[in-house]
Amino acid sequence: MEKQLPFTGILSDKAEENPDFFNWNRVKLRYCDGASFSGDGADKAAQLEFRGQKIWLAAMEELMSKGMRNANQALLSGCSAGGLASILHCDEFRALFPGSTKVKCLSDAGLFLDATDVSGGHTLRNFYNGVVGLQGVKSTLPRTCTNHLDPTSCFFPENLISSIKTPLFILNAAYDVWQIQESLATPAADPQGHWHECRKNHMKCSASQIQFLQGFRNRMLNVVKDFAKSPQNGLFINSCFAHCHSERQDTWFADNSPVIRNKAVATAVGDWYFNRAAVKAIDCPYPCDKSCHHLVSK
């Protein structure tokens, strides 16, 4: 928990860094509950309390009392676990405000897929199953999902995004490096170490490994297909090996930012939020995009 965090990208207060939102009230909500602000359970024997949902509600209550209730427009955004939180809490956030307030949600790098890993297993589903069970997440998940699917499935955005009523923008790298490293090609799923180099640096992937990752991208595009049909929703899926674009200045809005059809992430999100243009931007597959800021792990 750093004492100070730089407000960059979508959080910047400089017009040249954040053209559409620089003069907004910007709040960063600290996250440490481990279930995207959705846990509501306890393991009394182990003296563990999981209170993500109550933390979320307490934070919202405080912000509303500080003046957020008077907002003309609001945007709930987050990156990674926060991107999942902005999906899980989107309609809930909308309900805090009067109908006349313009409210939308942005999920950055939150599109965690229920994907098959390199061994044919389901690493992320198994992990999520543990989180959902341990933290008692079921009671806080959207009923529109839990009334027909198991709670773990309802922690995956692919089973939530089509039933969210509030306008939502999905911003994600098609080759999400967190998912490559923590879901698809974990050391446990790759005991022989065939993916050891590729999982950390896409330049070291073999043709067949790139082919596997193209399958992951195809899966992602399939997941957003129906979601993208709704005119109120927005989409920006670039073909980068990255994770989180909105809070980093170099990937949000800079001279050499990643673009799709010459449009930077900040411009795409602004066009969508203010209804200047419909934004359904899907990049051609790797390696066609030369504007990417690829992440390579040491």
mmCIF file of C-alpha atoms in Angstrom:
data_model
loop_
_atom_site.group_PDB
_atom_site.id
_atom_site.type_symbol
_atom_site.label_atom_id
_atom_site.label_comp_id
_atom_site.label_asym_id
_atom_site.label_seq_id
_atom_site.Cartn_x
_atom_site.Cartn_y
_atom_site.Cartn_z
ATOM 1 C CA MET A 1 0.000 0.000 0.000
ATOM 2 C CA GLU A 2 2.066 2.901 -1.286
ATOM 3 C CA LYS A 3 1.576 6.180 0.562
ATOM 4 C CA GLN A 4 1.153 8.007 -2.747
ATOM 5 C CA LEU A 5 0.100 6.955 -6.221
ATOM 6 C CA PRO A 6 0.683 8.981 -9.378
ATOM 7 C CA PHE A 7 -2.588 9.897 -11.103
ATOM 8 C CA THR A 8 -1.769 9.231 -14.756
ATOM 9 C CA GLY A 9 -3.730 8.273 -17.860
ATOM 10 C CA ILE A 10 -7.467 8.411 -17.195
ATOM 11 C CA LEU A 11 -6.706 9.810 -13.723
ATOM 12 C CA SER A 12 -4.513 12.701 -14.935
ATOM 13 C CA ASP A 13 -5.605 16.288 -14.284
ATOM 14 C CA LYS A 14 -3.798 17.615 -17.374
ATOM 15 C CA ALA A 15 -5.783 18.245 -20.552
ATOM 16 C CA GLU A 16 -2.850 17.210 -22.746
ATOM 17 C CA GLU A 17 -2.674 13.829 -20.978
ATOM 18 C CA ASN A 18 -6.373 13.127 -20.471
ATOM 19 C CA PRO A 19 -8.427 15.297 -22.842
ATOM 20 C CA ASP A 20 -11.931 14.198 -21.841
ATOM 21 C CA PHE A 21 -11.743 13.588 -18.102
ATOM 22 C CA PHE A 22 -8.937 15.838 -16.796
ATOM 23 C CA ASN A 23 -11.318 18.269 -15.058
ATOM 24 C CA TRP A 24 -13.506 15.617 -13.444
ATOM 25 C CA ASN A 25 -13.408 14.619 -9.784
ATOM 26 C CA ARG A 26 -11.251 11.495 -9.933
ATOM 27 C CA VAL A 27 -11.176 8.925 -7.147
ATOM 28 C CA LYS A 28 -8.980 5.847 -6.857
ATOM 29 C CA LEU A 29 -10.503 3.209 -4.593
ATOM 30 C CA ARG A 30 -7.905 1.073 -2.802
ATOM 31 C CA TYR A 31 -8.350 -2.634 -3.343
ATOM 32 C CA CYS A 32 -7.161 -5.386 -1.022
ATOM 33 C CA ASP A 33 -10.009 -7.847 -0.476
ATOM 34 C CA GLY A 34 -8.960 -10.316 -3.182
ATOM 35 C CA ALA A 35 -12.341 -10.791 -4.869
ATOM 36 C CA SER A 36 -12.986 -7.554 -6.774
ATOM 37 C CA PHE A 37 -15.046 -6.042 -3.938
ATOM 38 C CA SER A 38 -17.513 -8.934 -4.014
ATOM 39 C CA GLY A 39 -16.714 -11.198 -1.053
ATOM 40 C CA ASP A 40 -19.182 -11.466 1.795
ATOM 41 C CA GLY A 41 -18.303 -14.416 3.967
ATOM 42 C CA ALA A 42 -16.152 -15.586 6.838
ATOM 43 C CA ASP A 43 -14.161 -18.592 7.951
ATOM 44 C CA LYS A 44 -14.637 -18.204 11.696
ATOM 45 C CA ALA A 45 -12.368 -21.133 12.595
ATOM 46 C CA ALA A 46 -9.478 -19.605 10.625
ATOM 47 C CA GLN A 47 -10.436 -16.109 11.846
ATOM 48 C CA LEU A 48 -10.825 -14.878 8.296
ATOM 49 C CA GLU A 49 -13.328 -12.203 7.289
ATOM 50 C CA PHE A 50 -14.080 -11.449 3.644
ATOM 51 C CA ARG A 51 -15.887 -8.156 3.296
ATOM 52 C CA GLY A 52 -15.264 -6.882 -0.241
ATOM 53 C CA GLN A 53 -18.925 -6.102 -0.848
ATOM 54 C CA LYS A 54 -19.235 -4.150 2.412
ATOM 55 C CA ILE A 55 -16.008 -2.257 1.650
ATOM 56 C CA TRP A 56 -17.478 -1.304 -1.731
ATOM 57 C CA LEU A 57 -20.740 -0.150 -0.155
ATOM 58 C CA ALA A 58 -18.936 1.844 2.573
ATOM 59 C CA ALA A 59 -16.767 3.564 -0.045
ATOM 60 C CA MET A 60 -19.762 4.439 -2.211
ATOM 61 C CA GLU A 61 -21.682 5.756 0.790
ATOM 62 C CA GLU A 62 -18.787 8.027 1.728
ATOM 63 C CA LEU A 63 -18.275 9.311 -1.817
ATOM 64 C CA MET A 64 -21.992 9.995 -2.255
ATOM 65 C CA SER A 65 -22.017 11.992 0.999
ATOM 66 C CA LYS A 66 -18.975 13.972 -0.151
ATOM 67 C CA GLY A 67 -20.892 15.224 -3.186
ATOM 68 C CA MET A 68 -20.868 12.424 -5.734
ATOM 69 C CA ARG A 69 -24.665 12.263 -5.380
ATOM 70 C CA ASN A 70 -24.774 15.612 -7.199
ATOM 71 C CA ALA A 71 -22.783 14.427 -10.210
ATOM 72 C CA ASN A 72 -24.175 15.116 -13.671
ATOM 73 C CA GLN A 73 -22.059 12.347 -15.127
ATOM 74 C CA ALA A 74 -20.145 9.428 -13.657
ATOM 75 C CA LEU A 75 -17.828 6.715 -14.943
ATOM 76 C CA LEU A 76 -16.905 3.596 -12.976
ATOM 77 C CA SER A 77 -13.612 2.259 -14.266
ATOM 78 C CA GLY A 78 -10.919 -0.130 -13.132
ATOM 79 C CA CYS A 79 -8.044 -2.174 -14.400
ATOM 80 C CA SER A 80 -7.416 -5.922 -13.984
ATOM 81 C CA ALA A 81 -9.151 -7.018 -10.742
ATOM 82 C CA GLY A 82 -10.645 -3.498 -10.809
ATOM 83 C CA GLY A 83 -11.806 -4.112 -14.372
ATOM 84 C CA LEU A 84 -13.683 -7.164 -13.146
ATOM 85 C CA ALA A 85 -15.053 -5.091 -10.248
ATOM 86 C CA SER A 86 -16.391 -2.474 -12.659
ATOM 87 C CA ILE A 87 -18.303 -5.241 -14.467
ATOM 88 C CA LEU A 88 -19.579 -6.889 -11.260
ATOM 89 C CA HIS A 89 -20.697 -3.555 -9.755
ATOM 90 C CA CYS A 90 -21.735 -1.667 -12.888
ATOM 91 C CA ASP A 91 -25.529 -1.809 -12.531
ATOM 92 C CA GLU A 92 -25.181 -1.385 -8.779
ATOM 93 C CA PHE A 93 -23.179 1.817 -9.351
ATOM 94 C CA ARG A 94 -25.827 3.023 -11.802
ATOM 95 C CA ALA A 95 -28.541 2.511 -9.202
ATOM 96 C CA LEU A 96 -26.856 4.945 -6.794
ATOM 97 C CA PHE A 97 -27.697 7.890 -9.050
ATOM 98 C CA PRO A 98 -30.923 9.480 -10.259
ATOM 99 C CA GLY A 99 -32.045 8.520 -13.752
ATOM 100 C CA SER A 100 -31.043 11.935 -15.096
ATOM 101 C CA THR A 101 -27.349 11.315 -14.316
ATOM 102 C CA LYS A 102 -25.256 9.952 -17.173
ATOM 103 C CA VAL A 103 -23.591 6.796 -15.820
ATOM 104 C CA LYS A 104 -21.349 4.381 -17.688
ATOM 105 C CA CYS A 105 -18.703 1.751 -16.843
ATOM 106 C CA LEU A 106 -15.266 0.959 -18.250
ATOM 107 C CA SER A 107 -13.546 -2.391 -17.751
ATOM 108 C CA ASP A 108 -9.844 -2.298 -18.562
ATOM 109 C CA ALA A 109 -8.080 -5.690 -18.719
ATOM 110 C CA GLY A 110 -10.936 -7.252 -16.767
ATOM 111 C CA LEU A 111 -12.118 -9.698 -19.423
ATOM 112 C CA PHE A 112 -10.784 -12.820 -17.706
ATOM 113 C CA LEU A 113 -11.780 -15.806 -19.814
ATOM 114 C CA ASP A 114 -12.835 -19.244 -18.622
ATOM 115 C CA ALA A 115 -10.188 -20.643 -20.959
ATOM 116 C CA THR A 116 -8.475 -23.989 -21.410
ATOM 117 C CA ASP A 117 -4.811 -23.856 -20.406
ATOM 118 C CA VAL A 118 -1.897 -25.369 -22.346
ATOM 119 C CA SER A 119 -2.361 -28.733 -20.592
ATOM 120 C CA GLY A 120 -6.076 -28.896 -21.396
ATOM 121 C CA GLY A 121 -7.004 -27.982 -17.806
ATOM 122 C CA HIS A 122 -8.842 -24.994 -16.384
ATOM 123 C CA THR A 123 -6.338 -23.143 -14.212
ATOM 124 C CA LEU A 124 -8.306 -19.912 -13.855
ATOM 125 C CA ARG A 125 -11.660 -21.627 -13.273
ATOM 126 C CA ASN A 126 -10.111 -23.684 -10.488
ATOM 127 C CA PHE A 127 -8.625 -20.558 -8.950
ATOM 128 C CA TYR A 128 -11.903 -18.631 -9.218
ATOM 129 C CA ASN A 129 -13.771 -21.581 -7.743
ATOM 130 C CA GLY A 130 -11.576 -21.280 -4.656
ATOM 131 C CA VAL A 131 -12.063 -17.510 -4.394
ATOM 132 C CA VAL A 132 -15.843 -17.719 -4.835
ATOM 133 C CA GLY A 133 -16.166 -20.559 -2.317
ATOM 134 C CA LEU A 134 -13.809 -19.142 0.307
ATOM 135 C CA GLN A 135 -15.167 -15.624 0.197
ATOM 136 C CA GLY A 136 -18.884 -16.404 -0.044
ATOM 137 C CA VAL A 137 -19.149 -14.456 -3.290
ATOM 138 C CA LYS A 138 -22.331 -16.206 -4.438
ATOM 139 C CA SER A 139 -24.671 -13.951 -2.461
ATOM 140 C CA THR A 140 -23.330 -10.784 -4.112
ATOM 141 C CA LEU A 141 -23.284 -11.950 -7.738
ATOM 142 C CA PRO A 142 -25.933 -10.757 -10.210
ATOM 143 C CA ARG A 143 -29.097 -12.881 -9.914
ATOM 144 C CA THR A 144 -29.546 -12.710 -13.686
ATOM 145 C CA CYS A 145 -26.559 -15.055 -13.838
ATOM 146 C CA THR A 146 -26.793 -17.179 -10.674
ATOM 147 C CA ASN A 147 -30.397 -18.096 -11.461
ATOM 148 C CA HIS A 148 -29.134 -20.326 -14.290
ATOM 149 C CA LEU A 149 -25.373 -20.835 -13.802
ATOM 150 C CA ASP A 150 -23.079 -21.924 -10.971
ATOM 151 C CA PRO A 151 -21.466 -19.096 -8.924
ATOM 152 C CA THR A 152 -17.973 -19.657 -10.342
ATOM 153 C CA SER A 153 -19.266 -19.235 -13.902
ATOM 154 C CA CYS A 154 -20.905 -15.997 -12.752
ATOM 155 C CA PHE A 155 -17.535 -14.600 -11.651
ATOM 156 C CA PHE A 156 -16.418 -14.748 -15.294
ATOM 157 C CA PRO A 157 -17.329 -11.617 -17.318
ATOM 158 C CA GLU A 158 -18.326 -13.697 -20.342
ATOM 159 C CA ASN A 159 -21.446 -14.784 -18.424
ATOM 160 C CA LEU A 160 -22.262 -11.277 -17.152
ATOM 161 C CA ILE A 161 -21.621 -8.690 -19.859
ATOM 162 C CA SER A 162 -24.670 -9.366 -22.026
ATOM 163 C CA SER A 163 -27.102 -8.839 -19.166
ATOM 164 C CA ILE A 164 -25.611 -5.579 -17.828
ATOM 165 C CA LYS A 165 -28.133 -2.798 -18.433
ATOM 166 C CA THR A 166 -25.727 0.135 -17.994
ATOM 167 C CA PRO A 167 -23.544 1.166 -20.960
ATOM 168 C CA LEU A 168 -20.218 -0.667 -20.666
ATOM 169 C CA PHE A 169 -16.909 -0.266 -22.488
ATOM 170 C CA ILE A 170 -14.590 -3.279 -22.679
ATOM 171 C CA LEU A 171 -10.935 -2.391 -23.168
ATOM 172 C CA ASN A 172 -8.609 -5.383 -23.394
ATOM 173 C CA ALA A 173 -5.475 -6.679 -25.037
ATOM 174 C CA ALA A 174 -6.290 -9.748 -27.119
ATOM 175 C CA TYR A 175 -3.072 -11.307 -25.816
ATOM 176 C CA ASP A 176 -3.507 -10.342 -22.184
ATOM 177 C CA VAL A 177 -0.108 -11.077 -20.626
ATOM 178 C CA TRP A 178 -1.559 -11.646 -17.163
ATOM 179 C CA GLN A 179 -3.843 -14.343 -18.568
ATOM 180 C CA ILE A 180 -1.026 -15.886 -20.609
ATOM 181 C CA GLN A 181 1.153 -16.144 -17.498
ATOM 182 C CA GLU A 182 -1.425 -16.894 -14.804
ATOM 183 C CA SER A 183 -4.187 -18.749 -16.656
ATOM 184 C CA LEU A 184 -2.934 -20.297 -19.903
ATOM 185 C CA ALA A 185 0.732 -21.175 -19.429
ATOM 186 C CA THR A 186 1.401 -21.451 -15.716
ATOM 187 C CA PRO A 187 4.393 -23.560 -14.634
ATOM 188 C CA ALA A 188 1.918 -26.120 -13.221
ATOM 189 C CA ALA A 189 0.164 -26.448 -16.601
ATOM 190 C CA ASP A 190 3.541 -26.666 -18.335
ATOM 191 C CA PRO A 191 5.700 -29.047 -16.260
ATOM 192 C CA GLN A 192 8.129 -29.668 -19.145
ATOM 193 C CA GLY A 193 8.747 -25.943 -19.474
ATOM 194 C CA HIS A 194 7.903 -25.681 -23.191
ATOM 195 C CA TRP A 195 6.247 -22.315 -22.504
ATOM 196 C CA HIS A 196 8.903 -21.044 -20.100
ATOM 197 C CA GLU A 197 10.326 -18.467 -22.533
ATOM 198 C CA CYS A 198 7.169 -17.720 -24.527
ATOM 199 C CA ARG A 199 4.981 -16.948 -21.497
ATOM 200 C CA LYS A 200 7.283 -14.054 -20.594
ATOM 201 C CA ASN A 201 8.245 -12.820 -24.056
ATOM 202 C CA HIS A 202 6.045 -13.281 -27.119
ATOM 203 C CA MET A 203 9.099 -12.885 -29.375
ATOM 204 C CA LYS A 204 10.269 -16.275 -28.086
ATOM 205 C CA CYS A 205 7.076 -18.152 -28.941
ATOM 206 C CA SER A 206 7.099 -20.894 -31.563
ATOM 207 C CA ALA A 207 4.658 -20.892 -34.466
ATOM 208 C CA SER A 208 2.457 -23.455 -32.703
ATOM 209 C CA GLN A 209 2.473 -21.393 -29.497
ATOM 210 C CA ILE A 210 1.420 -18.278 -31.403
ATOM 211 C CA GLN A 211 -1.309 -20.405 -32.985
ATOM 212 C CA PHE A 212 -2.528 -21.387 -29.494
ATOM 213 C CA LEU A 213 -2.595 -17.708 -28.502
ATOM 214 C CA GLN A 214 -4.545 -16.871 -31.672
ATOM 215 C CA GLY A 215 -7.107 -19.392 -30.428
ATOM 216 C CA PHE A 216 -7.303 -17.435 -27.165
ATOM 217 C CA ARG A 217 -7.895 -14.209 -29.110
ATOM 218 C CA ASN A 218 -10.625 -15.911 -31.155
ATOM 219 C CA ARG A 219 -12.258 -17.043 -27.927
ATOM 220 C CA MET A 220 -12.198 -13.458 -26.631
ATOM 221 C CA LEU A 221 -13.741 -12.067 -29.822
ATOM 222 C CA ASN A 222 -16.443 -14.721 -29.626
ATOM 223 C CA VAL A 223 -17.233 -13.753 -26.036
ATOM 224 C CA VAL A 224 -17.836 -10.091 -26.948
ATOM 225 C CA LYS A 225 -19.768 -10.750 -30.166
ATOM 226 C CA ASP A 226 -23.294 -10.352 -28.734
ATOM 227 C CA PHE A 227 -22.185 -7.649 -26.296
ATOM 228 C CA ALA A 228 -20.880 -5.585 -29.219
ATOM 229 C CA LYS A 229 -24.250 -5.669 -30.986
ATOM 230 C CA SER A 230 -25.732 -3.293 -28.426
ATOM 231 C CA PRO A 231 -25.334 0.324 -29.595
ATOM 232 C CA GLN A 232 -24.762 1.585 -26.042
ATOM 233 C CA ASN A 233 -21.676 -0.573 -25.470
ATOM 234 C CA GLY A 234 -18.097 0.156 -26.521
ATOM 235 C CA LEU A 235 -15.159 -2.051 -27.406
ATOM 236 C CA PHE A 236 -11.421 -1.657 -27.921
ATOM 237 C CA ILE A 237 -9.559 -4.944 -28.318
ATOM 238 C CA ASN A 238 -6.046 -4.461 -29.603
ATOM 239 C CA SER A 239 -3.570 -7.126 -30.646
ATOM 240 C CA CYS A 240 -0.939 -6.312 -28.056
ATOM 241 C CA PHE A 241 0.820 -8.387 -25.422
ATOM 242 C CA ALA A 242 -0.236 -6.065 -22.616
ATOM 243 C CA HIS A 243 -2.339 -5.726 -19.480
ATOM 244 C CA CYS A 244 -4.063 -2.436 -18.521
ATOM 245 C CA HIS A 245 -4.102 0.613 -20.806
ATOM 246 C CA SER A 246 -6.161 3.256 -19.019
ATOM 247 C CA GLU A 247 -4.026 4.271 -16.043
ATOM 248 C CA ARG A 248 -0.672 4.281 -17.850
ATOM 249 C CA GLN A 249 0.079 7.522 -19.656
ATOM 250 C CA ASP A 250 2.002 5.892 -22.514
ATOM 251 C CA THR A 251 -0.896 3.600 -23.414
ATOM 252 C CA TRP A 252 -3.810 5.974 -22.620
ATOM 253 C CA PHE A 253 -2.871 9.126 -24.506
ATOM 254 C CA ALA A 254 0.589 10.052 -25.775
ATOM 255 C CA ASP A 255 2.292 10.742 -29.092
ATOM 256 C CA ASN A 256 3.079 7.074 -29.668
ATOM 257 C CA SER A 257 0.120 5.447 -27.899
ATOM 258 C CA PRO A 258 -1.347 2.211 -29.221
ATOM 259 C CA VAL A 259 -4.069 2.924 -31.772
ATOM 260 C CA ILE A 260 -6.711 1.049 -33.725
ATOM 261 C CA ARG A 261 -7.502 2.762 -37.014
ATOM 262 C CA ASN A 262 -5.533 5.804 -35.827
ATOM 263 C CA LYS A 263 -7.636 6.183 -32.677
ATOM 264 C CA ALA A 264 -5.924 6.099 -29.271
ATOM 265 C CA VAL A 265 -7.567 4.476 -26.245
ATOM 266 C CA ALA A 266 -8.393 7.846 -24.618
ATOM 267 C CA THR A 267 -10.082 9.085 -27.791
ATOM 268 C CA ALA A 268 -12.042 5.856 -28.208
ATOM 269 C CA VAL A 269 -13.314 5.916 -24.600
ATOM 270 C CA GLY A 270 -14.156 9.635 -24.826
ATOM 271 C CA ASP A 271 -15.996 9.206 -28.141
ATOM 272 C CA TRP A 272 -18.053 6.421 -26.578
ATOM 273 C CA TYR A 273 -18.739 8.147 -23.236
ATOM 274 C CA PHE A 274 -19.872 11.425 -24.804
ATOM 275 C CA ASN A 275 -21.689 9.725 -27.689
ATOM 276 C CA ARG A 276 -19.480 11.437 -30.287
ATOM 277 C CA ALA A 277 -19.119 8.179 -32.200
ATOM 278 C CA ALA A 278 -19.879 4.490 -31.924
ATOM 279 C CA VAL A 279 -16.720 2.621 -30.909
ATOM 280 C CA LYS A 280 -16.381 -1.052 -31.762
ATOM 281 C CA ALA A 281 -12.664 -1.303 -32.426
ATOM 282 C CA ILE A 282 -11.156 -4.754 -32.976
ATOM 283 C CA ASP A 283 -7.575 -5.005 -34.173
ATOM 284 C CA CYS A 284 -6.280 -7.359 -36.858
ATOM 285 C CA PRO A 285 -4.415 -10.332 -35.315
ATOM 286 C CA TYR A 286 -0.764 -10.270 -34.159
ATOM 287 C CA PRO A 287 1.712 -9.304 -35.547
ATOM 288 C CA CYS A 288 -0.043 -6.659 -37.649
ATOM 289 C CA ASP A 289 -0.223 -3.806 -35.094
ATOM 290 C CA LYS A 290 2.984 -1.777 -34.996
ATOM 291 C CA SER A 291 1.657 0.717 -32.395
ATOM 292 C CA CYS A 292 1.611 -1.759 -29.483
ATOM 293 C CA HIS A 293 3.538 -1.243 -26.270
ATOM 294 C CA HIS A 294 4.224 -4.921 -25.612
ATOM 295 C CA LEU A 295 5.016 -6.022 -22.068
ATOM 296 C CA VAL A 296 7.942 -8.391 -21.665
ATOM 297 C CA SER A 297 8.679 -9.975 -18.266
ATOM 298 C CA LYS A 298 12.184 -10.487 -16.989
#
